[in-house]
Amino acid sequence: MSLIDQAKALDAADPLAFARARFSLPEGTIYLDGNSLGALPAATPGRLADVVSEEWGNDLIASWNKHQWIEAPHRVAALLGPIVAARADELLIAESTSINLFKLIAAAARARPRRTTILTEIGNFPTDRYMIDGAAGLLGLKVRAVAPGELASAIDQDTALVTLTHVDYRSGARRDMAAVNQAAKAAGALNLWDLSHSAGALRLDLNGLGCDLAVGCGYKYLNGGPGAPAYLFVARGLQDELANPLPGWLGHSDPFAFADAYAPAEGIRRFLSGTPSILALAALECGLETFDGVGISEVEAKGGALGDLFIAAVEQGCGGAVGIASPRDSSVRGSHVSLTHPQAYAVMQALIAQGVIGDFRAPDVLRFGFAPLYNRFEDVVRAGEILADIVTGGSWDQPHFHQRKAVT
Ligand SMILES: *Cc1c(COP(=O)(O)O)cnc(C)c1O
């Protein structure tokens, strides 16, 4: 059977096919970039219009109570619970991934005061690395970065915190969460995971695998819209022990007492700093609602199968003209596949010109994300065919495809 016939059969049997109608996708575009910016949920424009004109426009400041705006960081976080297998009172929507990283890195390091090292991986996502260095600089701690496979064995009695990204943003390789958490626990260190490329694509089990702390993006597989607020997770048993290093008034136990002295709220709320963006939370709520009634195991299985089929189409069409930079085994891969080509930037621009959207990551990576709620098997085979035409025919080599834009 040809790959396209296989794809059609897989689409016909897809238990998640119904979810595509929950999105508003442009006609004629094959969107393989939901790992950078999730597609627009069909419900979002109407919900935002209501929040703007009814809640903000009519009810004005009364909406903090009348429409429970004040509870939104918890209400929206509760929708994330089943997606990452954590309790609702361990999750909070707050600020950005970068800021949440800083808060939890510093909080964790201060909770292990006799230990002097923060351990991470070489090649961790840049914002993670910068926040680690920033927090370590302020607290007078050392940062140790080791090669990915060596992390679990590098944890020792001096490690306060082990922090890494679960799915590598370049290669798509998955890290062994259970092994790292076990090694960290055995040595008395805390663990902090960045789930930006995992939540909404892979079956996670934060409680079951002994995660202490986690953060991640709202705008990738969770479909919350550009710059959506992020989430953070603090295991219940640690919440009272950790102090928010950016203690803001909304994390106070009684914000409207306007007390001079900070007193942290009970539970997860203490990790909130300032006033949340209610419009952005409304959009993220619509994004998370696209997972209603969806089994995360099915999401993970489909993401893996989309990646496998894409790799097959690329190998069949491109031969040796591109390299495969992601694991071939979908059980150790996230939901994206990275290819290499010496002129990857221009190749991606040529693809985009033909309606196939992925992204470029320096120096030579073409990255394709598979969002199981709305990508179809047929899309990935077509994308592989179009890529094959471009790299074997050389149509990428035109001056306008070489011009770098600000965002790649
Ligand atoms: C996308 C991404 C981020 C983004 O952080 P922001 O604060 O939203 O800019 C952080 N970490 C990882 C691993 C990411 O993939």
PDB file of N, CA, C and O and ligand atoms in Angstrom, residues 96-98 125 127-128 165 194 196-197 217 219-220, ligand 1:
ATOM      1  N   SER A  96       4.861  33.734  32.987  1.00  0.00           N
ATOM      2  CA  SER A  96       5.383  33.028  31.811  1.00  0.00           C
ATOM      3  C   SER A  96       6.240  31.847  32.272  1.00  0.00           C
ATOM      4  O   SER A  96       6.607  31.763  33.453  1.00  0.00           O
ATOM      5  N   THR A  97       6.570  30.976  31.343  1.00  0.00           N
ATOM      6  CA  THR A  97       7.430  29.836  31.684  1.00  0.00           C
ATOM      7  C   THR A  97       8.754  30.332  32.259  1.00  0.00           C
ATOM      8  O   THR A  97       9.248  29.810  33.259  1.00  0.00           O
ATOM      9  N   SER A  98       9.320  31.361  31.621  1.00  0.00           N
ATOM     10  CA  SER A  98      10.608  31.882  32.097  1.00  0.00           C
ATOM     11  C   SER A  98      10.523  32.338  33.551  1.00  0.00           C
ATOM     12  O   SER A  98      11.367  31.987  34.380  1.00  0.00           O
ATOM     13  N   PHE A 125      17.017  24.174  27.050  1.00  0.00           N
ATOM     14  CA  PHE A 125      16.442  25.324  26.343  1.00  0.00           C
ATOM     15  C   PHE A 125      17.060  26.616  26.894  1.00  0.00           C
ATOM     16  O   PHE A 125      17.233  26.744  28.104  1.00  0.00           O
ATOM     17  N   THR A 127      16.175  29.702  27.649  1.00  0.00           N
ATOM     18  CA  THR A 127      15.613  30.470  28.766  1.00  0.00           C
ATOM     19  C   THR A 127      15.796  29.709  30.085  1.00  0.00           C
ATOM     20  O   THR A 127      16.029  30.309  31.136  1.00  0.00           O
ATOM     21  N   ASP A 128      15.737  28.397  30.034  1.00  0.00           N
ATOM     22  CA  ASP A 128      15.959  27.599  31.247  1.00  0.00           C
ATOM     23  C   ASP A 128      17.367  27.844  31.767  1.00  0.00           C
ATOM     24  O   ASP A 128      17.601  28.074  32.950  1.00  0.00           O
ATOM     25  N   THR A 165      14.612  19.855  30.682  1.00  0.00           N
ATOM     26  CA  THR A 165      13.424  19.864  29.824  1.00  0.00           C
ATOM     27  C   THR A 165      13.120  18.427  29.429  1.00  0.00           C
ATOM     28  O   THR A 165      14.024  17.681  29.059  1.00  0.00           O
ATOM     29  N   ASP A 194      10.774  21.072  32.856  1.00  0.00           N
ATOM     30  CA  ASP A 194      10.119  21.967  31.909  1.00  0.00           C
ATOM     31  C   ASP A 194       9.349  21.077  30.931  1.00  0.00           C
ATOM     32  O   ASP A 194       9.941  20.269  30.204  1.00  0.00           O
ATOM     33  N   SER A 196       7.306  22.116  28.482  1.00  0.00           N
ATOM     34  CA  SER A 196       6.785  22.909  27.356  1.00  0.00           C
ATOM     35  C   SER A 196       6.505  22.083  26.102  1.00  0.00           C
ATOM     36  O   SER A 196       5.534  22.331  25.402  1.00  0.00           O
ATOM     37  N   HIS A 197       7.362  21.103  25.821  1.00  0.00           N
ATOM     38  CA  HIS A 197       7.157  20.288  24.617  1.00  0.00           C
ATOM     39  C   HIS A 197       6.522  18.936  24.924  1.00  0.00           C
ATOM     40  O   HIS A 197       6.557  18.028  24.095  1.00  0.00           O
ATOM     41  N   CYS A 217       4.675  25.857  29.001  1.00  0.00           N
ATOM     42  CA  CYS A 217       4.031  26.889  28.185  1.00  0.00           C
ATOM     43  C   CYS A 217       2.552  26.626  27.975  1.00  0.00           C
ATOM     44  O   CYS A 217       2.139  25.488  27.778  1.00  0.00           O
ATOM     45  N   TYR A 219       1.057  28.124  25.274  1.00  0.00           N
ATOM     46  CA  TYR A 219       0.740  28.466  23.876  1.00  0.00           C
ATOM     47  C   TYR A 219       1.179  27.430  22.861  1.00  0.00           C
ATOM     48  O   TYR A 219       1.031  27.625  21.676  1.00  0.00           O
ATOM     49  N   LYS A 220       1.768  26.319  23.323  1.00  0.00           N
ATOM     50  CA  LYS A 220       2.214  25.296  22.367  1.00  0.00           C
ATOM     51  C   LYS A 220       1.094  24.267  22.200  1.00  0.00           C
ATOM     52  O   LYS A 220       0.042  24.603  21.689  1.00  0.00           O
TER      53      LYS A 220
HETATM   54  C1  LIG B   1       8.905  27.484  24.393  1.00  0.00           C
HETATM   55  C2  LIG B   1       9.716  27.170  25.582  1.00  0.00           C
HETATM   56  C3  LIG B   1       9.861  28.095  26.625  1.00  0.00           C
HETATM   57  C4  LIG B   1       9.306  29.484  26.478  1.00  0.00           C
HETATM   58  O1  LIG B   1       9.327  30.257  27.629  1.00  0.00           O
HETATM   59  P1  LIG B   1       8.588  31.660  27.620  1.00  0.00           P
HETATM   60  O2  LIG B   1       8.803  32.211  28.975  1.00  0.00           O
HETATM   61  O3  LIG B   1       7.149  31.387  27.300  1.00  0.00           O
HETATM   62  O4  LIG B   1       9.168  32.502  26.549  1.00  0.00           O
HETATM   63  C5  LIG B   1      10.548  27.689  27.754  1.00  0.00           C
HETATM   64  N1  LIG B   1      11.104  26.456  27.832  1.00  0.00           N
HETATM   65  C6  LIG B   1      11.004  25.564  26.828  1.00  0.00           C
HETATM   66  C7  LIG B   1      11.622  24.221  26.947  1.00  0.00           C
HETATM   67  C8  LIG B   1      10.315  25.898  25.674  1.00  0.00           C
HETATM   68  O5  LIG B   1      10.236  25.025  24.676  1.00  0.00           O
END
